[in-house]
Short mmCIF file of C-alpha atoms in Angstrom, two decimals:
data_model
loop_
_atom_site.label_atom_id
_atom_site.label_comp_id
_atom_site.label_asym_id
_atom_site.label_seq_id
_atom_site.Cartn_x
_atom_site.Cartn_y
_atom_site.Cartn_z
CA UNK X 914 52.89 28.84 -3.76
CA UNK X 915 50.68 28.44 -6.78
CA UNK X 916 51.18 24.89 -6.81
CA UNK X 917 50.37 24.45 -3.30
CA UNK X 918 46.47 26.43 -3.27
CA UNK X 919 45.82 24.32 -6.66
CA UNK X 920 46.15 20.70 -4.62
CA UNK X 921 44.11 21.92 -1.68
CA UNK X 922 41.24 23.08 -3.72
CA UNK X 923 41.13 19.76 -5.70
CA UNK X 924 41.00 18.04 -2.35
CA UNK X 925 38.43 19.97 -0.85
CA UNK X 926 36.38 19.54 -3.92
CA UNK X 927 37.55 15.83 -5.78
CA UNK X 928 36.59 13.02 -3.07
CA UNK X 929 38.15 9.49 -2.73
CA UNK X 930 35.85 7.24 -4.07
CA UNK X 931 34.32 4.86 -1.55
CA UNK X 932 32.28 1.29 -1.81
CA UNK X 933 33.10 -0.40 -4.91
CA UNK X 934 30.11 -0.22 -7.24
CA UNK X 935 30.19 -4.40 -7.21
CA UNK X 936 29.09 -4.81 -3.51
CA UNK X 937 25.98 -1.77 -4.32
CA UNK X 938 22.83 -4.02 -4.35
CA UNK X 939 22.07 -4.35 -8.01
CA UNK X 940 20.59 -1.69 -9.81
CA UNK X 941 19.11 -0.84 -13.09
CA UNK X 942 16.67 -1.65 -15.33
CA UNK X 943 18.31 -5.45 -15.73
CA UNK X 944 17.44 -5.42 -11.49
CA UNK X 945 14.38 -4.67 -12.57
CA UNK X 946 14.18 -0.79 -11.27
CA UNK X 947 11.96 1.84 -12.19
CA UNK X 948 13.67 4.91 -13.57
CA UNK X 949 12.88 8.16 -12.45
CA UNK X 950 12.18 11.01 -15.29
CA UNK X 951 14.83 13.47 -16.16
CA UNK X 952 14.53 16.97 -14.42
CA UNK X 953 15.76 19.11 -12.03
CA UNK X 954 13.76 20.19 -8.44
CA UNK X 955 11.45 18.16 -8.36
CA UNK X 956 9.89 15.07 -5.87
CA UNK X 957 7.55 12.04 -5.90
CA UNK X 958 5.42 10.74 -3.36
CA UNK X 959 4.98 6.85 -2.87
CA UNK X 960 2.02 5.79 -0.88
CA UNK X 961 0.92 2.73 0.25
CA UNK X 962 -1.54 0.16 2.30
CA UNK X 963 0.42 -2.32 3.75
CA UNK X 964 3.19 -2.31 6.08
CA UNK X 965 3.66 0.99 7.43
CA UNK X 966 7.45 2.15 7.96
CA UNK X 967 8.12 2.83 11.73
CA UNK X 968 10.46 5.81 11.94
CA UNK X 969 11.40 6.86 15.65
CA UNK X 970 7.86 6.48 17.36
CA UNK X 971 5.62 7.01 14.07
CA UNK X 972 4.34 4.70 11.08
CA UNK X 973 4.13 6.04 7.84
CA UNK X 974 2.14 4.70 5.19
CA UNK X 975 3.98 7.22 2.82
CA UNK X 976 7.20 8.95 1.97
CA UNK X 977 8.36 11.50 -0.45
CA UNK X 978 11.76 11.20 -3.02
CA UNK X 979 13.49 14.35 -3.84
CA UNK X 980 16.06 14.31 -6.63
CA UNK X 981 18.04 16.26 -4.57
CA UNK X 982 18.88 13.83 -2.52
CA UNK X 983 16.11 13.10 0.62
CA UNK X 984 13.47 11.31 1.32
CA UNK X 985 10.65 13.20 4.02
CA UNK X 986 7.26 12.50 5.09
CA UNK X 987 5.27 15.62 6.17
CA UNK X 988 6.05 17.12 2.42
CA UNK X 989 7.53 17.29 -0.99
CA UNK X 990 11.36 18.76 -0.93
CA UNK X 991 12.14 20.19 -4.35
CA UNK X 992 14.78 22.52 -3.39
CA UNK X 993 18.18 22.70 -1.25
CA UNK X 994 17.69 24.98 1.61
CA UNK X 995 20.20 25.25 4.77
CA UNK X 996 17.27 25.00 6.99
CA UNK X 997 16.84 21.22 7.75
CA UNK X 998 13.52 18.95 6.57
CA UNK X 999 12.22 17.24 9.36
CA UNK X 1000 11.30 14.70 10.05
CA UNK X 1001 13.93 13.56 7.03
CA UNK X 1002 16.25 10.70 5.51
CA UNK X 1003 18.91 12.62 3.79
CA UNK X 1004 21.70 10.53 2.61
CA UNK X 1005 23.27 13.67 0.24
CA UNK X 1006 21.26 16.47 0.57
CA UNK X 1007 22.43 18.80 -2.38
CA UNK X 1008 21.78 20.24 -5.40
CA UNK X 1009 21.29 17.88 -8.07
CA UNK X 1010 20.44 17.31 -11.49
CA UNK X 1011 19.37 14.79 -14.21
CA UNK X 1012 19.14 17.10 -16.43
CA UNK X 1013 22.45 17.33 -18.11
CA UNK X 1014 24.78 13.99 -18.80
CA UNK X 1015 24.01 9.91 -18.41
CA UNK X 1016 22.96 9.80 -14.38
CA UNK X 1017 20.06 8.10 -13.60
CA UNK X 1018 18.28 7.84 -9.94
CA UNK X 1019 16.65 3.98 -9.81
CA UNK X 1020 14.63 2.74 -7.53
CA UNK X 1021 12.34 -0.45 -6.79
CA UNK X 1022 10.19 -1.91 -4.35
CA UNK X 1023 10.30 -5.86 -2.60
CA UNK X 1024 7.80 -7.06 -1.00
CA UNK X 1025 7.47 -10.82 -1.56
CA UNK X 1026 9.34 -12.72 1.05
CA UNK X 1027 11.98 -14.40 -1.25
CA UNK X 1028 13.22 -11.32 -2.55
CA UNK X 1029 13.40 -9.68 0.81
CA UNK X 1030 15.43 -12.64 2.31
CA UNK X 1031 17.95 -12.43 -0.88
CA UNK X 1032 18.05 -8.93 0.24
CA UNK X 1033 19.18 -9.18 3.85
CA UNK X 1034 21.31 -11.85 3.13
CA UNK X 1035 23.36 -10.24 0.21
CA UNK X 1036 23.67 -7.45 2.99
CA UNK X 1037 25.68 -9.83 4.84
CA UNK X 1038 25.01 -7.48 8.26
CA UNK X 1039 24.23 -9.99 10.98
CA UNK X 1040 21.90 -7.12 12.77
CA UNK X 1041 19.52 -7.48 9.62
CA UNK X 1042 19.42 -11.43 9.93
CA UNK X 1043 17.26 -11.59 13.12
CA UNK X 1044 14.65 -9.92 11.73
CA UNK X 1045 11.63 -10.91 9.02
CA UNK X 1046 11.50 -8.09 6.74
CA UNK X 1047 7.96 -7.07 5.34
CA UNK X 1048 9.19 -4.88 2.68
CA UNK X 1049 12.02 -2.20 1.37
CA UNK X 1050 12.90 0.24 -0.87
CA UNK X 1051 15.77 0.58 -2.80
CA UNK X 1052 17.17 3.97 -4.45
CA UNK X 1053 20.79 4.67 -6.26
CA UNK X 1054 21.50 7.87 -7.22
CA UNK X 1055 23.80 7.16 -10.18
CA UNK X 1056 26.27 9.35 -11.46
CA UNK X 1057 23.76 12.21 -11.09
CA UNK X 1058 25.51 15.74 -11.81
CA UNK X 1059 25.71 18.57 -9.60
CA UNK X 1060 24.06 21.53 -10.75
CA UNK X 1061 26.44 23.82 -10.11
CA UNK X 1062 29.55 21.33 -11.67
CA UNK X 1063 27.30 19.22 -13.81
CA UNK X 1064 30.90 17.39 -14.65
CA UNK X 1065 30.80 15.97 -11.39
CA UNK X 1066 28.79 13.50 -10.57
CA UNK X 1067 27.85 12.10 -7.61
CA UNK X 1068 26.49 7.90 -6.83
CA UNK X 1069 25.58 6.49 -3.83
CA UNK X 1070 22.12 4.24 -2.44
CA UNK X 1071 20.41 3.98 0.38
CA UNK X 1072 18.34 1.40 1.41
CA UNK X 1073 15.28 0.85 3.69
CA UNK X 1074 14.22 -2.24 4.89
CA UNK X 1075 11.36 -2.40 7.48
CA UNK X 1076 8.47 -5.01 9.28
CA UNK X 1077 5.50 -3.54 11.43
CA UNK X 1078 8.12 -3.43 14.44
CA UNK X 1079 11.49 -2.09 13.19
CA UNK X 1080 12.95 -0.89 10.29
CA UNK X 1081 16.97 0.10 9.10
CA UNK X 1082 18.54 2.16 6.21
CA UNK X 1083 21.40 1.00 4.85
CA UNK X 1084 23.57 3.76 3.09
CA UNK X 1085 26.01 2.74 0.06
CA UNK X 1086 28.47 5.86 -0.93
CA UNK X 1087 30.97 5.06 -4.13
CA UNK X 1088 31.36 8.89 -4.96
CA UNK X 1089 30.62 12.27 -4.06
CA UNK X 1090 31.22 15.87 -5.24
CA UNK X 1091 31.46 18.24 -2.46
CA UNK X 1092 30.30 21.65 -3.24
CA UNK X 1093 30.09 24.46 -0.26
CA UNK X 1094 28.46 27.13 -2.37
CA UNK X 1095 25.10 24.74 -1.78
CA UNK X 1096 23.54 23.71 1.09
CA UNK X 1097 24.33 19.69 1.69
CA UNK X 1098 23.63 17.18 4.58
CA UNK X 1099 24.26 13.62 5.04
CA UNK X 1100 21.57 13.35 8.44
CA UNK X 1101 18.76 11.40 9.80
CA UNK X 1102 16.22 13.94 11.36
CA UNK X 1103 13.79 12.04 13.96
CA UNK X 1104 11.49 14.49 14.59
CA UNK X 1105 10.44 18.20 13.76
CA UNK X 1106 12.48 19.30 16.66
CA UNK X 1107 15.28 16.80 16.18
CA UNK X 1108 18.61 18.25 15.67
CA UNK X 1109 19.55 15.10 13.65
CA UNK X 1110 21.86 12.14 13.46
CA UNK X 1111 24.93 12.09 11.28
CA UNK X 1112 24.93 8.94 9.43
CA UNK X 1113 28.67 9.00 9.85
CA UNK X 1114 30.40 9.38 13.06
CA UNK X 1115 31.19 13.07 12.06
CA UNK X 1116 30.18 15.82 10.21
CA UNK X 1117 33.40 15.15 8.31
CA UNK X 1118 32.22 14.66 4.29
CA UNK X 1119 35.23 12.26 3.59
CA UNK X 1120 34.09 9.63 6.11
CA UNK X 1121 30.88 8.90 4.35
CA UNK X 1122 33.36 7.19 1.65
CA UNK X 1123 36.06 6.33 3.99
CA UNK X 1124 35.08 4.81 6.78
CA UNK X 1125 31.98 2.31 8.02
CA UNK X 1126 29.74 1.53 10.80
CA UNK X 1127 29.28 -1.90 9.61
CA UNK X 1128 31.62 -4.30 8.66
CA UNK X 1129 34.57 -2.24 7.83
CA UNK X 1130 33.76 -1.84 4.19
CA UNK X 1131 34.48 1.18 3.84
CA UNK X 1132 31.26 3.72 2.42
CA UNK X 1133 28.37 1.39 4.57
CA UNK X 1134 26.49 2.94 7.03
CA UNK X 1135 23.61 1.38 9.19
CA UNK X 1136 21.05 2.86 11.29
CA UNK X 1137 18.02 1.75 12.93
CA UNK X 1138 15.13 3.98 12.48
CA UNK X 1139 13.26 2.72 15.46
CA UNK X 1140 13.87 4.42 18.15
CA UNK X 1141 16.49 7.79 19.06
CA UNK X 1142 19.19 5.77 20.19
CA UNK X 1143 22.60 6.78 18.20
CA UNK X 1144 24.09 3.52 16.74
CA UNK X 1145 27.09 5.43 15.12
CA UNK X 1146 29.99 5.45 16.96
CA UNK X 1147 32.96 3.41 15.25
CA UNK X 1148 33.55 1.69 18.87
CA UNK X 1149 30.24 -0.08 18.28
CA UNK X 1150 30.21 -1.35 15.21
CA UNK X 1151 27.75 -3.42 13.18
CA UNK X 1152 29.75 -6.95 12.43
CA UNK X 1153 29.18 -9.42 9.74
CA UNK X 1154 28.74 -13.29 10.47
CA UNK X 1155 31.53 -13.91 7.53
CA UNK X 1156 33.75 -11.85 5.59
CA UNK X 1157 33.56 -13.49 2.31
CA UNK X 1158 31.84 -11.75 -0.82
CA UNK X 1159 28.41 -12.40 -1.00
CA UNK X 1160 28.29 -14.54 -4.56
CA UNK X 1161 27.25 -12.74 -7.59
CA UNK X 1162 24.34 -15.28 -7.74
CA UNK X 1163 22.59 -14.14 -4.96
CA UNK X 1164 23.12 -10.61 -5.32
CA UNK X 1165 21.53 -10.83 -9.04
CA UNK X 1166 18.59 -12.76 -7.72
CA UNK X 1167 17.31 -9.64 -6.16
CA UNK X 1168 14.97 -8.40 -8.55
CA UNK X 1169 11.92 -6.85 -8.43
CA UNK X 1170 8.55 -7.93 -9.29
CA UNK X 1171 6.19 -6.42 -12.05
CA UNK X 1172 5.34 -3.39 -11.49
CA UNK X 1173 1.88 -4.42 -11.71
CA UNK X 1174 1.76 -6.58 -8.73
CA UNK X 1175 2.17 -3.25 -7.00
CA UNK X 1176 -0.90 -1.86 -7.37
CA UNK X 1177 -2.08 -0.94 -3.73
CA UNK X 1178 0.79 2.07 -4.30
CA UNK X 1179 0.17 5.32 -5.62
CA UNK X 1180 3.03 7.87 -6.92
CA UNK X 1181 2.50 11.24 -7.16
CA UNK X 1182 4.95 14.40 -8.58
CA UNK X 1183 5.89 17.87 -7.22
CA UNK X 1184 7.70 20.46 -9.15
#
């Protein structure tokens, strides 16, 4: 009987892992990523000039990273609370740390129009290839620890990819640690009253990592941030124009400028 509670705890708690870490759009300081300092509860605010990001009916000229796990707009999130952030991107909304072992939470900014069209192409999502892309933001948590199991570590990336019109995230899982003492959500929340948008087809943890909206690789998810319609449901998937690999080429071509070309942004922290 013994036996038998030890394997269902270590599957409630010890996930599948999900996309390979090869198909993740490159990250890391070779992909020419910014790193974000090491800490625990804290957020930073990017702000800039150009090119708004529509999200469901508004344009944003800013947005706020929590290490924990969201990105919001109306404030800084630099805490896990059941009560939901809204309006919100939360890919893995839990309590998380780079504090303690080797993770690392990248991200970058493109915003020259070769980079962006290396972008949607390595994507490979044939939704993403009628549109000119203005500019997008890439983020990869990277085996970041939970801070209550700092052992277990957690990577996944989301994307964001926007013009003055419409805009997508793109959501990468490889692994997760599930934890049910904290708070956690993996939601898109519209609006202040929104009740949110799974960015799986469930509330079901597992099918982050297990199952797709897009191509049937299995940890991709794909939403369009446009407007309230639910693009989710498995019937309706996103489809790719090929299913050959993207080469390595391409996908290492997407790179980053200098950070100094970048100058119209501003970054601010909250602790």
């Amino acid at each position: 009987m013994n036996y038998v509670i030890l394997l269902f705890l270590v599957f409630i708690f010890v996930s599948a892992n999900g996309m390979e870490l090869k198909d993740f759009i490159p990250f890391g300081k070779d992909a020419g990523d910014q790193i974000i300092s090491k800490g625990d509860d804290y957020a930073i605010k990017f702000s800039f000039k150009e090119h708004h990001l529509p999200f469901y009916g508004h344009n944003f000229n800013h947005f706020y990273l929590s290490v924990d796990g969201i990105l919001t707009f109306h404030k800084a999130v630099t805490s896990v609370s059941s009560h939901p952030h809204r309006p919100s991107i939360a890919p893995y909304h839990t309590d998380l740390t780079t504090t303690f072992g080797d993770g690392n939470i990248f991200y970058r900014f493109l915003i020259d129009q070769q980079s962006l069209d290396q972008l949607s192409t390595a994507l490979n999502i044939e939704k993403l290839k009628r549109h000119t892309f203005q500019m997008a933001f890439i983020v990869t948590w990277h085996n970041v620890s939970s801070f209550s199991n700092i052992k277990r570590t957690n990577t996944f990336q989301t994307i964001l990819i926007w013009n003055n019109q419409t805009s997508f995230g793109i959501f990468n899982y490889h692994s997760l640690y599930f934890d049910n003492e904290n708070a956690f959500k993996f939601k898109i929340y519209p609006s202040k009253n929104s009740h949110g948008i799974s960015i799986c087809d469930s509330n079901d943890f597992n099918d982050l990592l297990l199952k797709s909206n897009v191509n049937n690789k299995k940890g991709q998810w794909l939403h369009e941030l446009r407007t309230f319609r639910e693009e989710v449901k498995m019937e309706n998937k996103y489809q790719t124009t090929t299913t050959s690999m993207v080469s390595n080429l391409i996908l290492n071509q997407i790179k980053k400028r200098n950070f100094s070309e970048f100058l119209h942004f501003s970054i601010e922290f909250f602790h």
